[in-house]
XYZ file of C-alpha atoms in Angstrom:
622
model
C 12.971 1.511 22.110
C 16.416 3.341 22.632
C 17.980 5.340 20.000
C 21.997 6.085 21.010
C 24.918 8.093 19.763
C 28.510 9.090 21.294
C 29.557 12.444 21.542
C 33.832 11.955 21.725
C 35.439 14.778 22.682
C 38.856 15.338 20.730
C 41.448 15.503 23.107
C 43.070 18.370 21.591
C 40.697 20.626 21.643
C 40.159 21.360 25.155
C 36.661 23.457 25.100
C 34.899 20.015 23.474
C 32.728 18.796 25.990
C 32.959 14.997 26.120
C 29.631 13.251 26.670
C 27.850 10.154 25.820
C 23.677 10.807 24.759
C 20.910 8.645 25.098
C 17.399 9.449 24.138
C 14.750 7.718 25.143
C 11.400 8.641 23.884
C 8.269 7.846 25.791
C 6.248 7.755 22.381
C 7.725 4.586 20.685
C 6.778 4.874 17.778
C 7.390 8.388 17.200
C 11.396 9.512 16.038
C 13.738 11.531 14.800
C 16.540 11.359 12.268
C 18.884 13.862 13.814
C 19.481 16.189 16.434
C 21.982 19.062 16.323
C 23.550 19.569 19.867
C 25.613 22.982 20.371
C 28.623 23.345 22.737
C 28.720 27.078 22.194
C 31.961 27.466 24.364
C 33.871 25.687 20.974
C 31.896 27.022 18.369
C 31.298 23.341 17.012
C 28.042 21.036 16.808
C 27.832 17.295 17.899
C 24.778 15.243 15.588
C 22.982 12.678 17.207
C 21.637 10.358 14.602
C 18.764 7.566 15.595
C 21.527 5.512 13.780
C 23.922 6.072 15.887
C 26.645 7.616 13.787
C 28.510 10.147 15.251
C 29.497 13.152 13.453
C 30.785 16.945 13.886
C 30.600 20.030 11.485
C 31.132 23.693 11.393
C 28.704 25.367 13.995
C 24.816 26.122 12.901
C 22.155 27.707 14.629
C 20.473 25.364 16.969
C 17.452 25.979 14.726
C 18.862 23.143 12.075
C 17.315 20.222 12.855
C 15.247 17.501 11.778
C 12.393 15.886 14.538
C 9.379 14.586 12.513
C 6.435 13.887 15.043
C 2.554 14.963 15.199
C 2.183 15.340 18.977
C 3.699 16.070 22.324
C 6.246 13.721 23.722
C 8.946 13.918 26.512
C 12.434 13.360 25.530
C 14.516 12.026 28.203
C 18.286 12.993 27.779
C 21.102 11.622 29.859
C 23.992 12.972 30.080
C 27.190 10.427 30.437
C 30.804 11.321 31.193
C 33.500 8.995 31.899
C 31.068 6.380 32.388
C 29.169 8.427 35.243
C 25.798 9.983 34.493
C 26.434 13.781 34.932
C 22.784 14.951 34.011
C 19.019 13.862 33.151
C 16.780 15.270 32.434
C 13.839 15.769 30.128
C 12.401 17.956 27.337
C 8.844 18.520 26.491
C 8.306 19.012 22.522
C 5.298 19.473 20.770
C 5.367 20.252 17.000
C 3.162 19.451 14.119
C 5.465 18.868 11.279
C 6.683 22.461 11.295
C 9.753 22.549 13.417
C 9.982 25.024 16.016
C 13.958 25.781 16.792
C 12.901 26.977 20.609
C 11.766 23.907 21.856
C 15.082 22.424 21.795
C 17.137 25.034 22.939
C 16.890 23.277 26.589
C 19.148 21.070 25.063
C 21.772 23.296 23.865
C 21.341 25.313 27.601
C 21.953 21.735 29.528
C 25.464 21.023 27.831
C 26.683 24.617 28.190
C 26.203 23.843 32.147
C 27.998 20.757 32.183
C 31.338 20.556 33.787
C 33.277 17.665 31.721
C 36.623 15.986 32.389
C 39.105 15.493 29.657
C 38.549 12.056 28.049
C 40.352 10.268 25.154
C 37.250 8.288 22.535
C 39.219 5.139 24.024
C 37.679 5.375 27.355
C 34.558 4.308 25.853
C 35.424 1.334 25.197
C 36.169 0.976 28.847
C 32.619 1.689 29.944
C 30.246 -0.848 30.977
C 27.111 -1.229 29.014
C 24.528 1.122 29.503
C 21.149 -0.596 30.706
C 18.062 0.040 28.714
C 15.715 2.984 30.704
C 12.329 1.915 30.637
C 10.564 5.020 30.322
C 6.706 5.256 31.461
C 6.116 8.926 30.698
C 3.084 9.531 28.086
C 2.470 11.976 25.250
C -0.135 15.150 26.304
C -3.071 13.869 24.261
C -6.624 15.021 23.740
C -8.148 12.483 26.267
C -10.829 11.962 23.809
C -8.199 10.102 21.622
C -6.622 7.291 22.398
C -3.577 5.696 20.592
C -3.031 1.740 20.685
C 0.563 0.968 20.306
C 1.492 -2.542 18.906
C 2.830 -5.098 20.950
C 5.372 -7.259 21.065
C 5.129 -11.394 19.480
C 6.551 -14.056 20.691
C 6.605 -15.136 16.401
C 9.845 -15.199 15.107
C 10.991 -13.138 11.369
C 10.616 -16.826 9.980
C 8.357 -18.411 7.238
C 5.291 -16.822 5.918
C 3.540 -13.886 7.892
C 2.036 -10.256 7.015
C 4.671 -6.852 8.463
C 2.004 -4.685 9.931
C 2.223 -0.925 9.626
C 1.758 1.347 12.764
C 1.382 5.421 12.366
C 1.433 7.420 15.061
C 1.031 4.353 17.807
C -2.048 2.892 15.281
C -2.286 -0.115 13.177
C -2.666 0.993 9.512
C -2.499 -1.278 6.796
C 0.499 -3.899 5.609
C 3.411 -3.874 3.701
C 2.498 -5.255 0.150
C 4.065 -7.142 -2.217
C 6.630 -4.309 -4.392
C 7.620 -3.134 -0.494
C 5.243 -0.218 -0.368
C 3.070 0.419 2.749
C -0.216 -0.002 1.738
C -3.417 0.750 3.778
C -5.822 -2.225 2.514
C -5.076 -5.821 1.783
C -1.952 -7.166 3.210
C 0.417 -9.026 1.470
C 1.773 -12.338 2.122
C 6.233 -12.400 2.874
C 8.362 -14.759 4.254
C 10.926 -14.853 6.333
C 13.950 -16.932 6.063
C 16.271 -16.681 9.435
C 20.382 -16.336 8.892
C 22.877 -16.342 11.334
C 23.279 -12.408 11.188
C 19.356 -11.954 10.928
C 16.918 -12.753 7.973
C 15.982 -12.011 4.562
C 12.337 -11.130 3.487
C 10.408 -11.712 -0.035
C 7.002 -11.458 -1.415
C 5.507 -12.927 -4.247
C 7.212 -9.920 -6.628
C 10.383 -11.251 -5.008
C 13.085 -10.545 -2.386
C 13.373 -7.382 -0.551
C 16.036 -5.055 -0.360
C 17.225 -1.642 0.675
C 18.326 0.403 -1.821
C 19.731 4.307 -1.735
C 17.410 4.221 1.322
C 14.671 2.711 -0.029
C 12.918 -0.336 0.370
C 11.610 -2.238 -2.890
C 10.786 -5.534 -3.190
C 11.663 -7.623 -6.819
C 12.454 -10.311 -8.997
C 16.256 -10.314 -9.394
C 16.840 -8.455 -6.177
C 19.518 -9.655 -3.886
C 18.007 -9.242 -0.569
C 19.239 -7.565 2.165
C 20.190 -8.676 5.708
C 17.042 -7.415 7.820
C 17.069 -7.758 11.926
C 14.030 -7.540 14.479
C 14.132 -4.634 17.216
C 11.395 -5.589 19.840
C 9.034 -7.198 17.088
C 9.587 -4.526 14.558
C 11.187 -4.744 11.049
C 15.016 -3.155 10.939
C 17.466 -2.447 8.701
C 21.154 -0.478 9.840
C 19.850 -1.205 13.504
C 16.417 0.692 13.028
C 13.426 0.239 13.354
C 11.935 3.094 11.802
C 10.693 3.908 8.341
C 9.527 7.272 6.439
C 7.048 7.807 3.786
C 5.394 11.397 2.304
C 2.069 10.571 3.561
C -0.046 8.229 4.898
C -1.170 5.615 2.448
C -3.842 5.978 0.118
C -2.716 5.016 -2.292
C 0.460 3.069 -1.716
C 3.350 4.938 -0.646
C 7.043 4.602 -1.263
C 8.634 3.209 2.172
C 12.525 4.382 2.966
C 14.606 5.315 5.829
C 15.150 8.510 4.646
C 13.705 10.839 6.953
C 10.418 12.426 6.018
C 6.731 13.997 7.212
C 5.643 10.771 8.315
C 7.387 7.835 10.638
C 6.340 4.306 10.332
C 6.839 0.938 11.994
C 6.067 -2.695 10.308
C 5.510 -5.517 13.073
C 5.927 -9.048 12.367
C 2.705 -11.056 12.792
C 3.659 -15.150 11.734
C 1.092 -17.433 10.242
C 1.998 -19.278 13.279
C -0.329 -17.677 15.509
C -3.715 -18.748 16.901
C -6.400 -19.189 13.946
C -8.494 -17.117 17.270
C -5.865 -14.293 17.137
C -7.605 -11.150 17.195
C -5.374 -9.653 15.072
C -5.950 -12.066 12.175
C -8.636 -11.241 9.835
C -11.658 -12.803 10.738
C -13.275 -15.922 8.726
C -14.969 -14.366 5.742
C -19.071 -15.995 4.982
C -18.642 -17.584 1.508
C -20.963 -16.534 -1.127
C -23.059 -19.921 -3.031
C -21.274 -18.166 -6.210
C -17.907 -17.983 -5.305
C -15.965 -20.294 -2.832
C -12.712 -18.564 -2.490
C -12.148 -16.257 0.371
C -12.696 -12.942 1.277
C -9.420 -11.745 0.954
C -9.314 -7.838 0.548
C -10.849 -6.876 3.551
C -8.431 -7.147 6.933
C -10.859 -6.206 9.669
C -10.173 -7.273 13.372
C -10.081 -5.806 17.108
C -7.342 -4.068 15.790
C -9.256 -2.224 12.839
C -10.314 0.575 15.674
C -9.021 2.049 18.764
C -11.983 1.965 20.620
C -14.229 -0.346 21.388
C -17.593 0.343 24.140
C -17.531 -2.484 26.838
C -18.776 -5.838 25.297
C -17.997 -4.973 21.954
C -15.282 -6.199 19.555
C -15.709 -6.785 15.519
C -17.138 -9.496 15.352
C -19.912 -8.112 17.395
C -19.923 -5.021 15.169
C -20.449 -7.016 12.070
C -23.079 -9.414 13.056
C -26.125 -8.681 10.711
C -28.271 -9.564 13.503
C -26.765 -6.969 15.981
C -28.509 -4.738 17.964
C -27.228 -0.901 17.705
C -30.134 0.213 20.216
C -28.301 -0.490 23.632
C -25.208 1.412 22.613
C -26.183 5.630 23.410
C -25.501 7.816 20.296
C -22.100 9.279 21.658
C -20.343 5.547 22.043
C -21.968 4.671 18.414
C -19.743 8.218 17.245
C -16.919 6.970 18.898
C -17.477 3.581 17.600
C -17.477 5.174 14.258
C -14.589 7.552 14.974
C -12.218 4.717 16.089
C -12.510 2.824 12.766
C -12.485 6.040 10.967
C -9.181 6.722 12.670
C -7.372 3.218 11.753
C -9.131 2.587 8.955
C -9.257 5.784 6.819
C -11.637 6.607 4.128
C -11.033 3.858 2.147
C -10.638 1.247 4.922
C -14.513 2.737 5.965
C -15.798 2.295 2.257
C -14.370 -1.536 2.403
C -16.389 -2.234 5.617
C -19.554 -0.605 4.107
C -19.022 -2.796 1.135
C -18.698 -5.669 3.220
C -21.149 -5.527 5.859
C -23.507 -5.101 2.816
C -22.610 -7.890 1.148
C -22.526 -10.233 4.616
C -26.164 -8.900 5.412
C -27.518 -9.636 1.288
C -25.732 -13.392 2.291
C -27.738 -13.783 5.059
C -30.833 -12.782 3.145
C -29.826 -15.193 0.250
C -29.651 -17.965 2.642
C -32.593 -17.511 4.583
C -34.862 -17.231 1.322
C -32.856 -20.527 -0.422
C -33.469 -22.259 3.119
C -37.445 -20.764 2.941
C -38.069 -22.338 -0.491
C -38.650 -18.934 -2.193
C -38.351 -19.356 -6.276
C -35.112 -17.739 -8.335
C -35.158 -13.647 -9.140
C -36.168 -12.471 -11.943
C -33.080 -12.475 -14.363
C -31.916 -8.934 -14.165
C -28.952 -8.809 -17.210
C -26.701 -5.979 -16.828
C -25.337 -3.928 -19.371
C -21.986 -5.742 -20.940
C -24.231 -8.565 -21.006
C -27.614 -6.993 -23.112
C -24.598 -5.370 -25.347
C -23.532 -9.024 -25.537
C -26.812 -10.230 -26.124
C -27.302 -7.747 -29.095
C -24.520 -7.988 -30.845
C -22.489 -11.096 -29.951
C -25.121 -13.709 -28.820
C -24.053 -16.436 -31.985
C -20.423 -16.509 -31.711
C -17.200 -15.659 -29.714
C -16.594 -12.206 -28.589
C -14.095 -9.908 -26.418
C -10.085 -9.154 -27.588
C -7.263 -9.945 -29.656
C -4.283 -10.282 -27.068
C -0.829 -10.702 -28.127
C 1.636 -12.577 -25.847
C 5.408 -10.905 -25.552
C 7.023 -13.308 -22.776
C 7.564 -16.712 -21.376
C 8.427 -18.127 -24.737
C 11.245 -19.899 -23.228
C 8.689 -21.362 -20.647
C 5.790 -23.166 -21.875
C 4.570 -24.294 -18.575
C 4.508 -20.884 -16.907
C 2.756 -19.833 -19.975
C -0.139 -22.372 -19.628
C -0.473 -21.795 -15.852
C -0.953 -18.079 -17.142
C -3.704 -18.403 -19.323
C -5.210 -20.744 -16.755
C -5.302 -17.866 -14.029
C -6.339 -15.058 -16.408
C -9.164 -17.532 -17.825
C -10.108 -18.066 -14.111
C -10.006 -14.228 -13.224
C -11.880 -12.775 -16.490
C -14.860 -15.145 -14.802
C -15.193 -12.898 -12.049
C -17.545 -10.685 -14.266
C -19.704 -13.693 -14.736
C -19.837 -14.561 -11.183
C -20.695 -11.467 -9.858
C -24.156 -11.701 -12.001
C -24.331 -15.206 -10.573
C -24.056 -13.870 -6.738
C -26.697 -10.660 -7.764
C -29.531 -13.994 -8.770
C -28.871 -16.052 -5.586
C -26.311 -17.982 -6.737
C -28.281 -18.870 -9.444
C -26.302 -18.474 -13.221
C -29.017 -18.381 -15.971
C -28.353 -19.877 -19.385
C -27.623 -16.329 -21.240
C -24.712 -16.277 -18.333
C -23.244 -19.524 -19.137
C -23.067 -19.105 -22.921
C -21.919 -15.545 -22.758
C -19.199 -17.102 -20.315
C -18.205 -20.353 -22.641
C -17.721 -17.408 -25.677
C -16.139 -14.783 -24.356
C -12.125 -15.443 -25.693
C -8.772 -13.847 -25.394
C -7.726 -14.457 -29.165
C -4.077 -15.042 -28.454
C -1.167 -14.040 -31.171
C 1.502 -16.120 -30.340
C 5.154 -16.135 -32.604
C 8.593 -16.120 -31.093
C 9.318 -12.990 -33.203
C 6.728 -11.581 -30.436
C 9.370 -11.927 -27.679
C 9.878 -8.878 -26.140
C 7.978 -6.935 -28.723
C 7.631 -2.647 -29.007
C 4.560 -1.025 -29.032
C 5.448 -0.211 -32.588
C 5.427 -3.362 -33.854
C 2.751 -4.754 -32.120
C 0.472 -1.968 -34.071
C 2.033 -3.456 -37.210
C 1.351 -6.840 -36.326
C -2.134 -5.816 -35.400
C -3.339 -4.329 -38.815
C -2.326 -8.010 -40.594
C -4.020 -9.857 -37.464
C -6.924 -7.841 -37.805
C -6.990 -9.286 -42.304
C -6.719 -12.933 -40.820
C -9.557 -15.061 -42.172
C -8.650 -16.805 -38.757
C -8.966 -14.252 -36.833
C -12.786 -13.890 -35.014
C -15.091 -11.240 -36.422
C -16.321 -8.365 -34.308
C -12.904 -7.825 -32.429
C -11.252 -5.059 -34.571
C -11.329 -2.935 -31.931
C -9.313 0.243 -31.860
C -7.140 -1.496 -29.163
C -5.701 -4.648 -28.519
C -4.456 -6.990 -24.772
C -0.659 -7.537 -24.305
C 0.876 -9.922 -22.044
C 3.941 -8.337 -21.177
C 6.617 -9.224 -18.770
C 5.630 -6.895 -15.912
C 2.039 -8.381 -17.053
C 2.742 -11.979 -16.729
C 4.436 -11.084 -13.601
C 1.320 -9.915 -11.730
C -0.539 -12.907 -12.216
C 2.166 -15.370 -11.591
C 2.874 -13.861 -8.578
C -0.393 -14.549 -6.671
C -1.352 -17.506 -4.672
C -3.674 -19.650 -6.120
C -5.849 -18.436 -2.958
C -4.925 -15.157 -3.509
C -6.785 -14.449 -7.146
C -9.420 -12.098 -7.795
C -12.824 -12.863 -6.352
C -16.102 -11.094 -6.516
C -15.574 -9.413 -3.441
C -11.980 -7.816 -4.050
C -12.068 -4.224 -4.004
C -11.828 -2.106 -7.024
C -9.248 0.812 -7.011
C -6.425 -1.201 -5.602
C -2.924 -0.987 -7.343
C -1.836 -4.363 -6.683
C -4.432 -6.152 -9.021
C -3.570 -8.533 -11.454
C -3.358 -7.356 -15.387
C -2.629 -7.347 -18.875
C -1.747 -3.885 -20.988
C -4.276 -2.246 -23.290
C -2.131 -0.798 -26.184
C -4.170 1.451 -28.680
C -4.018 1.459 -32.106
C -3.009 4.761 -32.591
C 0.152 5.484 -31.083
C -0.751 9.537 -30.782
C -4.598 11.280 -31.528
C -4.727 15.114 -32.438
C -8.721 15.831 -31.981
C -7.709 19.925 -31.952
C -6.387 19.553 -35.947
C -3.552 22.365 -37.011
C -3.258 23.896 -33.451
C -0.535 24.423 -32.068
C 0.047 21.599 -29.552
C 1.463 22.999 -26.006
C 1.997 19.780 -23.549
C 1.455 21.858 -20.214
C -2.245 22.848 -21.419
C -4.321 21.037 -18.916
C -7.521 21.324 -21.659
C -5.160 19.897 -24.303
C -6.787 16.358 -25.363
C -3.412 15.014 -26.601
C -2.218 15.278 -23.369
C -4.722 12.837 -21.959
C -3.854 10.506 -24.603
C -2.201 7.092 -23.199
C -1.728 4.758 -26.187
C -0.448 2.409 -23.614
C -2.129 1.685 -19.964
C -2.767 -1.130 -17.521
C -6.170 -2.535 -16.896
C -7.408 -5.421 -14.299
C -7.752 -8.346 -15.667
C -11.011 -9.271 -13.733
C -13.199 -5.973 -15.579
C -12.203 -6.798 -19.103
C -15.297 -8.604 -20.356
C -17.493 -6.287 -18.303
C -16.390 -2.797 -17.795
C -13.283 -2.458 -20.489
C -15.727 -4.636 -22.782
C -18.879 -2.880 -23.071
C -17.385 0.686 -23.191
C -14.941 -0.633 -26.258
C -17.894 -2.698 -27.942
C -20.309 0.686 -27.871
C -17.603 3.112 -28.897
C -19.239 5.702 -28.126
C -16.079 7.663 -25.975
C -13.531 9.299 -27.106
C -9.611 7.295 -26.709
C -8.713 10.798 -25.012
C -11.290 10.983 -22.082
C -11.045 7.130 -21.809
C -7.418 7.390 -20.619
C -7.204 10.651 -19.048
C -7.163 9.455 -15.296
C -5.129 6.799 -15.795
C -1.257 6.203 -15.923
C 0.196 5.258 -18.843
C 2.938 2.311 -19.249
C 6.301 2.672 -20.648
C 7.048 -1.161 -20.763
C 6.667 -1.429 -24.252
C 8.922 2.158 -25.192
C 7.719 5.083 -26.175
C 7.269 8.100 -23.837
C 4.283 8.954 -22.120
C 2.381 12.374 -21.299
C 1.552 12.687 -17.526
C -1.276 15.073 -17.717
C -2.830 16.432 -14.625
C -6.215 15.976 -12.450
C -7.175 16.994 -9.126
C -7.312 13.821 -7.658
C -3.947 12.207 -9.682
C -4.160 9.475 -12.074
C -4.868 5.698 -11.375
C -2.263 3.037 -11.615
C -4.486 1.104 -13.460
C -7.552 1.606 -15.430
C -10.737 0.568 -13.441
C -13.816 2.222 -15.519
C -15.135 6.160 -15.958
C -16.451 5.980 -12.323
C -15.587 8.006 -9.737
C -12.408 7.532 -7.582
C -12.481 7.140 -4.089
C -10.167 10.121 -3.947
C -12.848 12.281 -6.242
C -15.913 11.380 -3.962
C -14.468 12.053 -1.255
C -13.509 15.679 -2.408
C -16.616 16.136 -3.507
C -18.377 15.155 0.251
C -15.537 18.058 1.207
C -17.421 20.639 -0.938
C -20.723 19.735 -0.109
C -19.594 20.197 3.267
C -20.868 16.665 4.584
C-alpha cells in the first residue's frame, strides 16, 4: 500500500528544498498519520500526511510527530526532484506506542544533504506518474510469532458481505452493525456500487463518516466509500484508529490513535468451502436455527501444526496425542493471539456444546430413555408461585403507533426470542421439553399497555401510568413488580433490525452489546438507602450512585434471569443496577458510577463479567 504527499518548494524562498516523498512501508498494515520533515537550512517544516495533504508551519523540533505502530518496520523514503529520484533510502523504526524523536532524525539528516534545483509547484504537474514500489522488506519479529496479513479478493464492495478487521497484520473480529469494530460476531452490510465508489449499510442503517468517525444509522446519509487493494477507504485511506483493541466494541475513526486498523471486504459471493467463512454449525434437536455467534475458521489462529486446520481442531473425535506438548502451546497460543480472551471463552463454549451434541445423538440413536427432569431455578420459582395462571411483566409500548404492521412483526420476534429460556431447558433434557416446560412457556406474557397518548412517552409518565395499570381489574395478578418493560424506539429498533436468521438462539453468547432488547424502567425514579446523609455523587460506596431507574436488558433472559431475581425480591434496586449502564432514551439524567471492570451496555444477570474473571485469573496469578 503507498501512502504519498508533495513537498512544493515556494519559489521565493530560495533555501526551501523542493522534493516530492513517498513512503512505502513494508508492514502494510501498520501507519502513520503524519510525519514532520525539517529543512533546517529555512527554519520551516514540510508534513507528510498518509492523506496526502500537503502542509507547512512555523519550525518544531523534529521530536513532534505522530507514528502509531507496535513493532519494527523499515520505512523506505524516496526522494524526488524535478521528476528525477535524487535519494532512497530507508529507515529502521521500532517503537511501542511511545514515540521516540531519535529514530527519525535520519530523516531530517537525508534532506539537509540534498542538493535541490529551483522548481515552481507547476512542474508537478509535468511529471509522469510515479510507479507503485513493491517493497519485500519484513518487520524484525520474534521468530516465534508469526503475523498473517490479509489478502486480497477478487469480491467486489457489492451486495451483502461481512468487513473484516485486521490488527497488527491479524484477523480480529468484524465491523458490526452501529460501525464499531467488534471482536465476536460479525455483522451482516451491503454494498451498493456508484460510479465514484459505493455506499455501505447494516441493518441499523447506512454508514457514514462523521467529524472522523464512522457510525452507522437510521437516517444517515451515507457516505461515498472506495476499495484500496481489498480494504475499506474513505478520503483515499485505508486505515482506521480506535483506543484499543476490541473488547468490548470500540469506536472506529480516522482520527489517528494507539491502535491502526484495516476492514477487508469478504462477499457472500464466495465459495460456501471458503476457509474464511465460518464453518457449518451442528444443529441442536432443540433449536434449528444456526450457530451464529461464533466465527471460527483457518483464519481464527496464526498457526496451525502440519495437517491441522479448524475443522480438525474441533472434531470431538480428534486425537490430541500425536501433536507433542510444545505444537499443542502453540496451537493454543495462535488462537489466543487472534482470538483474545473472549474469542477463547466462545470456542470453549462451543466445543462443549458440539461434544454434549454428539453425546445426545449417540444415546437418542442407542435407545437410552429421557433424563431425569432437572427444573432450574426461574422455573421451580415458577412452579411455586405461578403454576395456575399467567406470569412475567407489564410492558408498555412507546413507538410504531403509526405502523401497525411493524408493530405485529415486533411482538412476533420478541415472543420468538423470550422462548430461548425455554429452549435452553429443552436442549439440557435431550431435546426433550417436559410438560411443566410447555405450560410455563404457553403462560409466561408480556402484558402490553398500548394508547396513542403512549407515543413517545417520558419516564415520568410512564411511572404515572404504571401506578393506575397496576389498580386495573384487567390487569394480571402477581406482576406488580417494582419495575416495568418499555418498548422504546431505540428498543424496537434492535429487534427490527435483525434477520429473521439472525435472532437469538440458545447458543448466542451472553455479554455481547449488540443483543436485541426492551428497557427496564423502575418504579422509583431515585432510592436514598443512606436516609439524611449528605449525598456526594463522586463517593464510589454511595448506593444512590449505583441507582439506574432506567437500563437495557436482553430480551432472550427476561423470563429466566431478569424473572426469577424480580419474582424473589430478595436484592436490593441499587446492587441490581450497579454494573450496568443506564439509558437516557426516555429523559432524565443518569449517574455513571464506577467499577473496576466498567459497566455493561446491557444488563445480563449478577454473574461475573468476562472482564472481572479474567482479572481475577490475573491475581491468582494463573
Amino acid at each position: 500500500m503507498e501512502q504519498t504527499a508533495r513537498n512544493r518548494r515556494n519559489p521565493n524562498n530560495d533555501g526551501q528544498l523542493t522534493v516530492r516523498i513517498y513512503v512505502y512501508r513494508s508492514v502494510q498494515y501498520t501507519t502513520y498519520e503524519k510525519l514532520y520533515l525539517s529543512a533546517p537550512e529555512t527554519g520551516r517544516v514540510s508534513a507528510v500526511s498518509n492523506k496526502g495533504h500537503y502542509q507547512q508551519q512555523d519550525a518544531k523540533p523534529i521530536k513532534h510527530y505522530s507514528l502509531y505502530t507496535n513493532r519494527r518496520m523499515v520505512l523506505k523514503l524516496k526522494i524526488w526532484n524535478s521528476c528525477q529520484t535524487i535519494r532512497e533510502f530507508d529507515v529502521s523504526i521500532m517503537v511501542s506506542f511511545r514515540l521516540v524523536a531519535a529514530y527519525l532524525l535520519p530523516f531530517a539528516a537525508v534532506l539537509a544533504s540534498v542538493s535541490a534545483v529551483d522548481s515552481s509547484p507547476e512542474d508537478w504537474d509535468n511529471c509522469d506518474e510515479i510507479p507503485t514500489i513493491s517493497t519485500t522488506a519484513s518487520p524484525t519479529a520474534d521468530p516465534t510469532t508469526t503475523s498473517a496479513s490479509p489478502t486480497s479478493t477478487s469480491v467486489a464492495f457489492s451486495g451483502p458481505g461481512y468487513l473484516k478487521g485486521y490488527y497488527d497484520g491479524i484477523q480480529k473480529g468484524c465491523l458490526i452493525t452501529a460501525g464499531t469494530w467488534y471482536a465476536g460476531v460479525c455483522a451482516k452490510i451491503t454494498a451498493i456500487p456508484l460510479d465514484d465508489g459505493f455506499t455501505i449499510s447494516t441493518s441499523k442503517g447506512p454508514c457514514a463518516v462523521t467529524d472522523s468517525v464512522l457510525n452507522c444509522a437510521a437516517g444517515t446519509t451515507p457516505s461515498v466509500f472506495n476499495e484500496i487493494d481489498g480494504l475499506l477507504a474513505y478520503g483515499g485511506s485505508s486505515a482506521w484508529y480506535v483506543p484499543a483493541v476490541p473488547n468490548p466494541a470500540q469506536i472506529v475513526s480516522q482520527i489517528p490513535g494507539p491502535v491502526a486498523v484495516t476492514f477487508q471486504w469478504l462477499g457472500h459471493t464466495r465459495s460456501s468451502q471458503d476457509t474464511n467463512m465460518p464453518p457449518k454449525i451442528a444443529q441442536s434437536p432443540g433449536n434449528k436455527q444456526k450457530f451464529d455467534d461464533e466465527r471460527f475458521s483457518d483464519a481464527s489462529s496464526f498457526y496451525w501444526p502440519e495437517g491441522w486446520s479448524w475443522a480438525r481442531y474441533s472434531d470431538p473425535d480428534v486425537d490430541f496425542s500425536t501433536l507433542s506438548e510444545e505444537e499443542k502451546e502453540k496451537m493454543r497460543n495462535g488462537l489466543q493471539e487472534v482470538l483474545g480472551d473472549e474469542g477463547m471463552r466462545n470456542i470453549s463454549l462451543y466445543l462443549r456444546q458440539k461434544m454434549r451434541e454428539r453425546e445426545d445423538k449417540k444415546l437418542q440413536e442407542q435407545g437410552t430413555p429421557q433424563p431425569e427432569y432437572n427444573s432450574p431455578d426461574f422455573l421451580k420459582q415458577w412452579e411455586k408461585r405461578h403454576r395456575d395462571g399467567p406470569w412475567g411483566f407489564i410492558a408498555f409500548r412507546t413507538a410504531l403507533y403509526d405502523d401497525e404492521g411493524k408493530w405485529t412483526d415486533f411482538k412476533s420476534r420478541v415472543r420468538r426470542i423470550l422462548h430461548v429460556a425455554f429452549d435452553q431447558v429443552v436442549e439440557q433434557h435431550r431435546g426433550h421439553e417436559y410438560e411443566d416446560v410447555a405450560k410455563a412457556r404457553k403462560s409466561f406474557e408480556l402484558h402490553w399497555i398500548e394508547d396513542r397518548q403512549l407515543d413517545g412517552a417520558s419516564a415520568e409518565t410512564l411511572r404515572r401510568w404504571y401506578v393506575e395499570v397496576k389498580n386495573n381489574e384487567e390487569t394480571p395478578v402477581d406482576m406488580d413488580y417494582n419495575m416495568f418493560l418499555c418498548a422504546s424506539p431505540e428498543a424496537v429498533e434492535s429487534v427490527l433490525t435483525l434477520d429473521e436468521d439472525n435472532l437469538p438462539t440458545t447458543k448466542s453468547s451472553f455479554w455481547r452489546d449488540e443483543a436485541p432488547f426492551l428497557l427496564v424502567v423502575m418504579e422509583e425514579a431515585e432510592v436514598n438507602p443512606h436516609g439524611d446523609e449528605e449525598h456526594d455523587p463522586n463517593d464510589l460506596n454511595d448506593e444512590r450512585n449505583w441507582y439506574k431507574s432506567v437500563f437495557k436488558v436482553p430480551v432472550e433472559i427476561i423470563p429466566d434471569n431478569l424473572w426469577d431475581l424480580v419474582d424473589r425480591a430478595f436484592m436490593q434496586p441499587t446492587r441490581l443496577t450497579r454494573g450496568v449502564k443506564g439509558s437516557i432514551e426516555l429523559g432524565g439524567s443518569m449517574s455513571e458510577n464506577y467499577t473496576v471492570d466498567g459497566l455493561t451496555e446491557l444488563w445480563w444477570g449478577m454473574a461475573p463479567t468476562p472482564q472481572a474473571l479474567k482479572r481475577r485469573r490475573v491475581l491468582r496469578g494463573l
